[in-house]
Coordinates of C-alpha atoms in Angstrom, one line a residue:
X1 CA -43.6 -114.0 15.0
X2 CA -42.9 -114.7 11.3
X3 CA -42.2 -118.3 12.1
X4 CA -45.1 -118.6 14.5
X5 CA -47.9 -117.7 12.0
X6 CA -47.1 -120.4 9.4
X7 CA -47.0 -122.9 12.3
X8 CA -50.4 -121.9 13.5
X9 CA -51.8 -122.1 10.0
X10 CA -50.2 -125.5 9.5
X11 CA -51.7 -126.8 12.8
X12 CA -55.1 -125.4 11.9
X13 CA -55.0 -126.9 8.5
X14 CA -53.9 -130.3 9.8
X15 CA -56.5 -130.4 12.5
X16 CA -59.2 -129.4 10.0
X17 CA -58.3 -132.2 7.6
X18 CA -58.4 -134.7 10.5
X19 CA -61.8 -133.4 11.7
X20 CA -63.3 -133.1 8.2
X21 CA -62.5 -136.7 7.5
X22 CA -65.3 -137.9 9.9
X23 CA -67.1 -134.7 10.8
X24 CA -67.4 -132.8 14.1
X25 CA -68.7 -134.8 17.0
X26 CA -72.1 -133.6 18.3
X27 CA -71.0 -134.4 21.8
X28 CA -68.0 -133.0 23.7
X29 CA -64.9 -135.1 24.3
X30 CA -64.2 -136.2 27.9
X31 CA -60.6 -135.3 28.7
X32 CA -60.4 -136.5 32.3
X33 CA -62.4 -136.6 35.6
X34 CA -62.6 -134.0 38.3
X35 CA -64.0 -135.1 41.7
X36 CA -65.5 -138.1 40.0
X37 CA -67.3 -135.9 37.4
X38 CA -66.3 -135.9 33.7
X39 CA -64.2 -132.9 32.6
X40 CA -65.0 -132.2 28.9
X41 CA -63.3 -129.9 26.4
X42 CA -66.3 -127.6 26.4
X43 CA -66.1 -127.2 30.2
X44 CA -62.4 -126.3 29.9
X45 CA -63.2 -123.7 27.2
X46 CA -66.0 -122.3 29.4
X47 CA -63.7 -121.8 32.3
X48 CA -60.8 -120.4 30.3
X49 CA -62.8 -117.9 28.3
X50 CA -64.9 -116.8 31.2
X51 CA -61.9 -116.2 33.4
X52 CA -60.2 -114.2 30.6
X53 CA -63.4 -112.2 30.1
X54 CA -63.7 -111.3 33.8
X55 CA -60.0 -110.4 34.1
X56 CA -60.1 -108.5 30.8
X57 CA -63.1 -106.4 31.9
X58 CA -61.6 -105.7 35.3
X59 CA -58.3 -104.7 33.8
X60 CA -59.8 -102.5 31.1
X61 CA -62.3 -100.7 33.4
X62 CA -60.3 -100.7 36.6
X63 CA -61.8 -98.3 39.2
X64 CA -64.9 -96.6 37.7
X65 CA -64.2 -92.9 37.2
X66 CA -66.4 -89.8 36.6
X67 CA -64.5 -89.2 33.4
X68 CA -64.3 -92.7 31.9
X69 CA -61.3 -94.1 30.2
X70 CA -61.4 -96.1 27.0
X71 CA -62.2 -99.4 28.6
X72 CA -64.9 -98.0 30.9
X73 CA -66.4 -96.0 28.0
X74 CA -66.8 -99.2 25.9
X75 CA -68.5 -101.1 28.8
X76 CA -70.8 -98.2 29.5
X77 CA -71.7 -97.8 25.9
X78 CA -72.6 -101.6 25.8
X79 CA -74.7 -101.3 28.9
X80 CA -76.5 -98.2 27.7
X81 CA -77.2 -99.8 24.3
X82 CA -78.6 -103.0 25.8
X83 CA -80.6 -100.9 28.4
X84 CA -82.3 -98.9 25.6
X85 CA -83.1 -102.2 23.8
X86 CA -84.3 -104.2 26.7
X87 CA -86.1 -101.8 29.1
X88 CA -89.1 -101.2 26.8
X89 CA -89.5 -104.9 26.4
X90 CA -89.4 -106.0 30.1
X91 CA -90.9 -102.8 31.6
X92 CA -89.5 -100.4 34.1
X93 CA -90.6 -102.3 37.1
X94 CA -88.9 -105.6 36.1
X95 CA -85.9 -104.0 34.5
X96 CA -83.7 -103.8 37.7
X97 CA -84.2 -107.5 38.3
X98 CA -84.0 -108.7 34.7
X99 CA -81.2 -106.6 33.3
X100 CA -78.3 -108.4 35.2
X101 CA -79.6 -111.7 33.9
X102 CA -80.1 -110.5 30.3
X103 CA -76.8 -108.7 29.9
X104 CA -75.0 -111.7 31.5
X105 CA -76.7 -114.1 29.0
X106 CA -75.9 -111.8 26.1
X107 CA -72.2 -111.4 26.9
X108 CA -71.7 -115.1 27.9
X109 CA -73.4 -116.4 24.7
X110 CA -71.6 -113.9 22.5
X111 CA -68.1 -114.5 23.8
X112 CA -68.6 -118.3 23.7
X113 CA -70.0 -118.2 20.2
X114 CA -66.9 -116.4 19.1
X115 CA -64.6 -118.6 21.1
X116 CA -64.6 -121.1 18.3
X117 CA -62.9 -118.6 16.1
X118 CA -59.9 -118.1 18.4
X119 CA -56.7 -119.7 17.1
X120 CA -56.0 -122.8 19.1
X121 CA -59.7 -123.7 19.8
X122 CA -60.5 -126.9 18.0
X123 CA -56.9 -127.3 16.9
X124 CA -54.6 -128.5 19.7
X125 CA -55.2 -132.0 21.1
X126 CA -54.1 -135.6 20.8
X127 CA -54.9 -138.1 18.1
X128 CA -56.7 -141.3 19.1
X129 CA -57.4 -144.0 16.5
X130 CA -56.8 -141.5 13.7
X131 CA -59.2 -138.9 15.1
X132 CA -58.2 -135.6 16.7
X133 CA -59.5 -135.3 20.3
X134 CA -59.0 -131.5 20.8
X135 CA -58.7 -130.0 24.2
X136 CA -60.9 -126.9 23.7
X137 CA -64.2 -126.4 22.0
X138 CA -66.9 -123.7 22.0
X139 CA -69.1 -124.0 25.0
X140 CA -72.3 -123.5 23.0
X141 CA -71.5 -126.4 20.8
X142 CA -72.4 -128.6 23.8
X143 CA -76.2 -129.2 24.2
X144 CA -75.6 -129.5 28.0
X145 CA -74.4 -125.9 28.2
X146 CA -77.2 -124.4 26.1
X147 CA -79.9 -126.4 27.9
X148 CA -78.4 -125.4 31.3
X149 CA -78.6 -121.7 30.2
X150 CA -82.1 -122.1 29.0
X151 CA -83.3 -123.7 32.2
X152 CA -81.6 -121.0 34.3
X153 CA -83.2 -118.3 32.1
X154 CA -86.7 -119.9 32.5
X155 CA -86.2 -120.3 36.3
X156 CA -85.3 -116.6 36.5
X157 CA -88.4 -115.8 34.3
X158 CA -90.6 -117.5 36.8
X159 CA -89.1 -115.8 39.8
X160 CA -89.1 -112.3 38.2
X161 CA -92.7 -112.8 36.9
X162 CA -94.0 -113.8 40.3
X163 CA -92.1 -111.1 42.1
X164 CA -93.2 -108.2 39.8
X165 CA -96.6 -109.3 38.6
X166 CA -97.7 -111.3 41.6
X167 CA -99.1 -114.9 41.8
X168 CA -102.7 -113.7 41.2
X169 CA -101.9 -111.9 37.9
X170 CA -99.6 -114.7 36.9
X171 CA -102.4 -117.3 37.1
X172 CA -104.9 -114.9 35.5
X173 CA -102.6 -114.2 32.6
X174 CA -102.4 -118.0 31.9
X175 CA -106.0 -119.2 32.7
X176 CA -108.1 -116.0 33.2
X177 CA -111.0 -114.9 31.1
X178 CA -109.7 -112.0 29.1
X179 CA -113.1 -110.8 27.9
X180 CA -114.4 -107.5 29.4
X181 CA -117.0 -108.6 31.9
X182 CA -118.9 -105.3 31.6
X183 CA -119.3 -105.3 27.9
X184 CA -119.7 -109.1 27.3
X185 CA -123.1 -110.7 27.8
X186 CA -123.0 -113.0 30.9
X187 CA -123.8 -116.3 29.0
X188 CA -121.0 -115.6 26.5
X189 CA -118.7 -114.6 29.3
X190 CA -119.4 -117.9 31.1
X191 CA -118.9 -119.9 27.9
X192 CA -115.5 -118.3 27.4
X193 CA -114.2 -119.4 30.8
X194 CA -113.4 -123.1 29.9
X195 CA -112.1 -121.9 26.5
X196 CA -109.6 -119.7 28.1
X197 CA -108.7 -122.4 30.6
X198 CA -107.9 -124.8 27.7
X199 CA -105.9 -122.0 26.1
X200 CA -104.0 -121.7 29.4
X201 CA -103.2 -125.4 29.4
X202 CA -101.8 -125.0 25.8
X203 CA -99.7 -122.0 27.0
X204 CA -98.3 -124.1 29.9
X205 CA -97.2 -126.7 27.4
X206 CA -95.6 -124.1 25.2
X207 CA -93.8 -122.6 28.3
X208 CA -92.5 -126.1 29.1
X209 CA -91.0 -126.3 25.7
X210 CA -89.3 -122.9 25.8
X211 CA -86.0 -124.3 27.2
X212 CA -86.0 -126.9 24.5
X213 CA -86.4 -124.4 21.7
X214 CA -83.9 -121.9 23.2
X215 CA -81.2 -124.5 23.7
X216 CA -81.6 -126.4 20.4
X217 CA -81.7 -123.2 18.4
X218 CA -78.4 -121.9 19.9
X219 CA -76.8 -125.4 19.9
X220 CA -77.8 -126.1 16.3
X221 CA -76.4 -122.8 14.9
X222 CA -73.1 -123.1 16.8
X223 CA -72.7 -126.8 15.9
X224 CA -73.6 -126.1 12.3
X225 CA -71.0 -123.3 12.2
X226 CA -68.4 -125.6 13.6
X227 CA -69.2 -128.1 10.8
X228 CA -69.2 -125.4 8.2
X229 CA -65.7 -124.1 9.2
X230 CA -64.3 -127.6 9.5
X231 CA -65.5 -128.6 6.1
X232 CA -64.3 -125.4 4.4
X233 CA -60.9 -125.5 6.1
X234 CA -60.6 -129.2 5.3
X235 CA -61.0 -128.5 1.6
X236 CA -58.9 -125.3 1.4
X237 CA -57.4 -124.4 4.7
X238 CA -55.7 -121.1 3.9
X239 CA -57.8 -118.6 1.9
X240 CA -61.3 -120.0 1.1
X241 CA -62.6 -120.1 4.8
X242 CA -62.0 -116.4 5.5
X243 CA -65.4 -115.2 4.4
X244 CA -67.0 -118.0 6.5
X245 CA -65.2 -116.8 9.6
X246 CA -66.7 -113.3 9.1
X247 CA -70.1 -115.0 8.6
X248 CA -69.7 -116.9 11.9
X249 CA -68.9 -113.6 13.7
X250 CA -72.3 -112.3 12.5
X251 CA -74.0 -115.5 13.4
X252 CA -72.6 -115.3 16.9
X253 CA -74.0 -111.8 17.4
X254 CA -77.4 -112.7 16.0
X255 CA -77.8 -115.8 18.1
X256 CA -76.8 -114.0 21.3
X257 CA -79.4 -111.3 20.5
X258 CA -82.1 -113.8 19.7
X259 CA -81.6 -115.8 22.9
X260 CA -81.5 -112.6 25.0
X261 CA -84.5 -110.9 23.3
X262 CA -86.6 -114.1 23.6
X263 CA -86.0 -114.3 27.3
X264 CA -86.7 -110.6 27.6
X265 CA -90.0 -111.0 25.7
X266 CA -91.0 -113.9 27.9
X267 CA -90.4 -111.7 31.0
X268 CA -92.2 -108.7 29.4
X269 CA -95.3 -110.7 28.6
X270 CA -95.8 -111.2 32.3
X271 CA -94.4 -107.9 33.8
X272 CA -94.8 -105.2 31.2
X273 CA -98.4 -104.3 31.8
X274 CA -100.3 -101.2 33.0
X275 CA -100.2 -100.5 36.7
X276 CA -103.9 -101.3 37.3
X277 CA -103.4 -104.9 36.0
X278 CA -100.5 -105.8 38.3
X279 CA -101.3 -107.5 41.6

């Protein structure tokens, strides 16, 4: 063990110097092909970390018991905490459908944000033309991964909104006249109809850009963190980068929460209304 640690630090420092020389690539490296499709280092990391997460949760929890063990208690505390945070946002009616999506997004994003801090990720690889092509890289540093998550989240938003609120309320929420018909003079009410329709068109455009904002925000923060750590470890690989590693731990939590809360808010805007408005 005493001999292994200096070796790991040496490999990390060497890799950082190689990467710092020409920066971190904004796109993943293609390692090989699988069934005619490119297999990149971010895909490999996604598979490895996801499998380890699933196996780790299953081993730590085991068979759920009435008196939970340590692993089960940790998972239950996480679920209860996220339930208390997300249920008031999405509403009680949408919560059973939305919660599996939201907790899945939070855990997936959090673990893969932190995966770049694991020893060996972004370190081991092969050198081509003086540049280190490393075999593993955080999944969320790949724009394809963050965009895919954002598209899945917005597709789920559409399904949950139509299922819980109903198509009629969904269309009214976008294009309907929000003025009170009983208290608004009829000429004014009629004049407001095209205004609200135009506002609805603007809202549709903003909805279309939600996957873009979600994906680029997450990708930009993770990719920026990669560059930060690479630069700092390239300049002083052994002591100076330690505070920045703790900083990236915090950034990983914050970005996972932001992504999850934004998706929850999008769902809640359509589903968390009084009973008389639904359907």
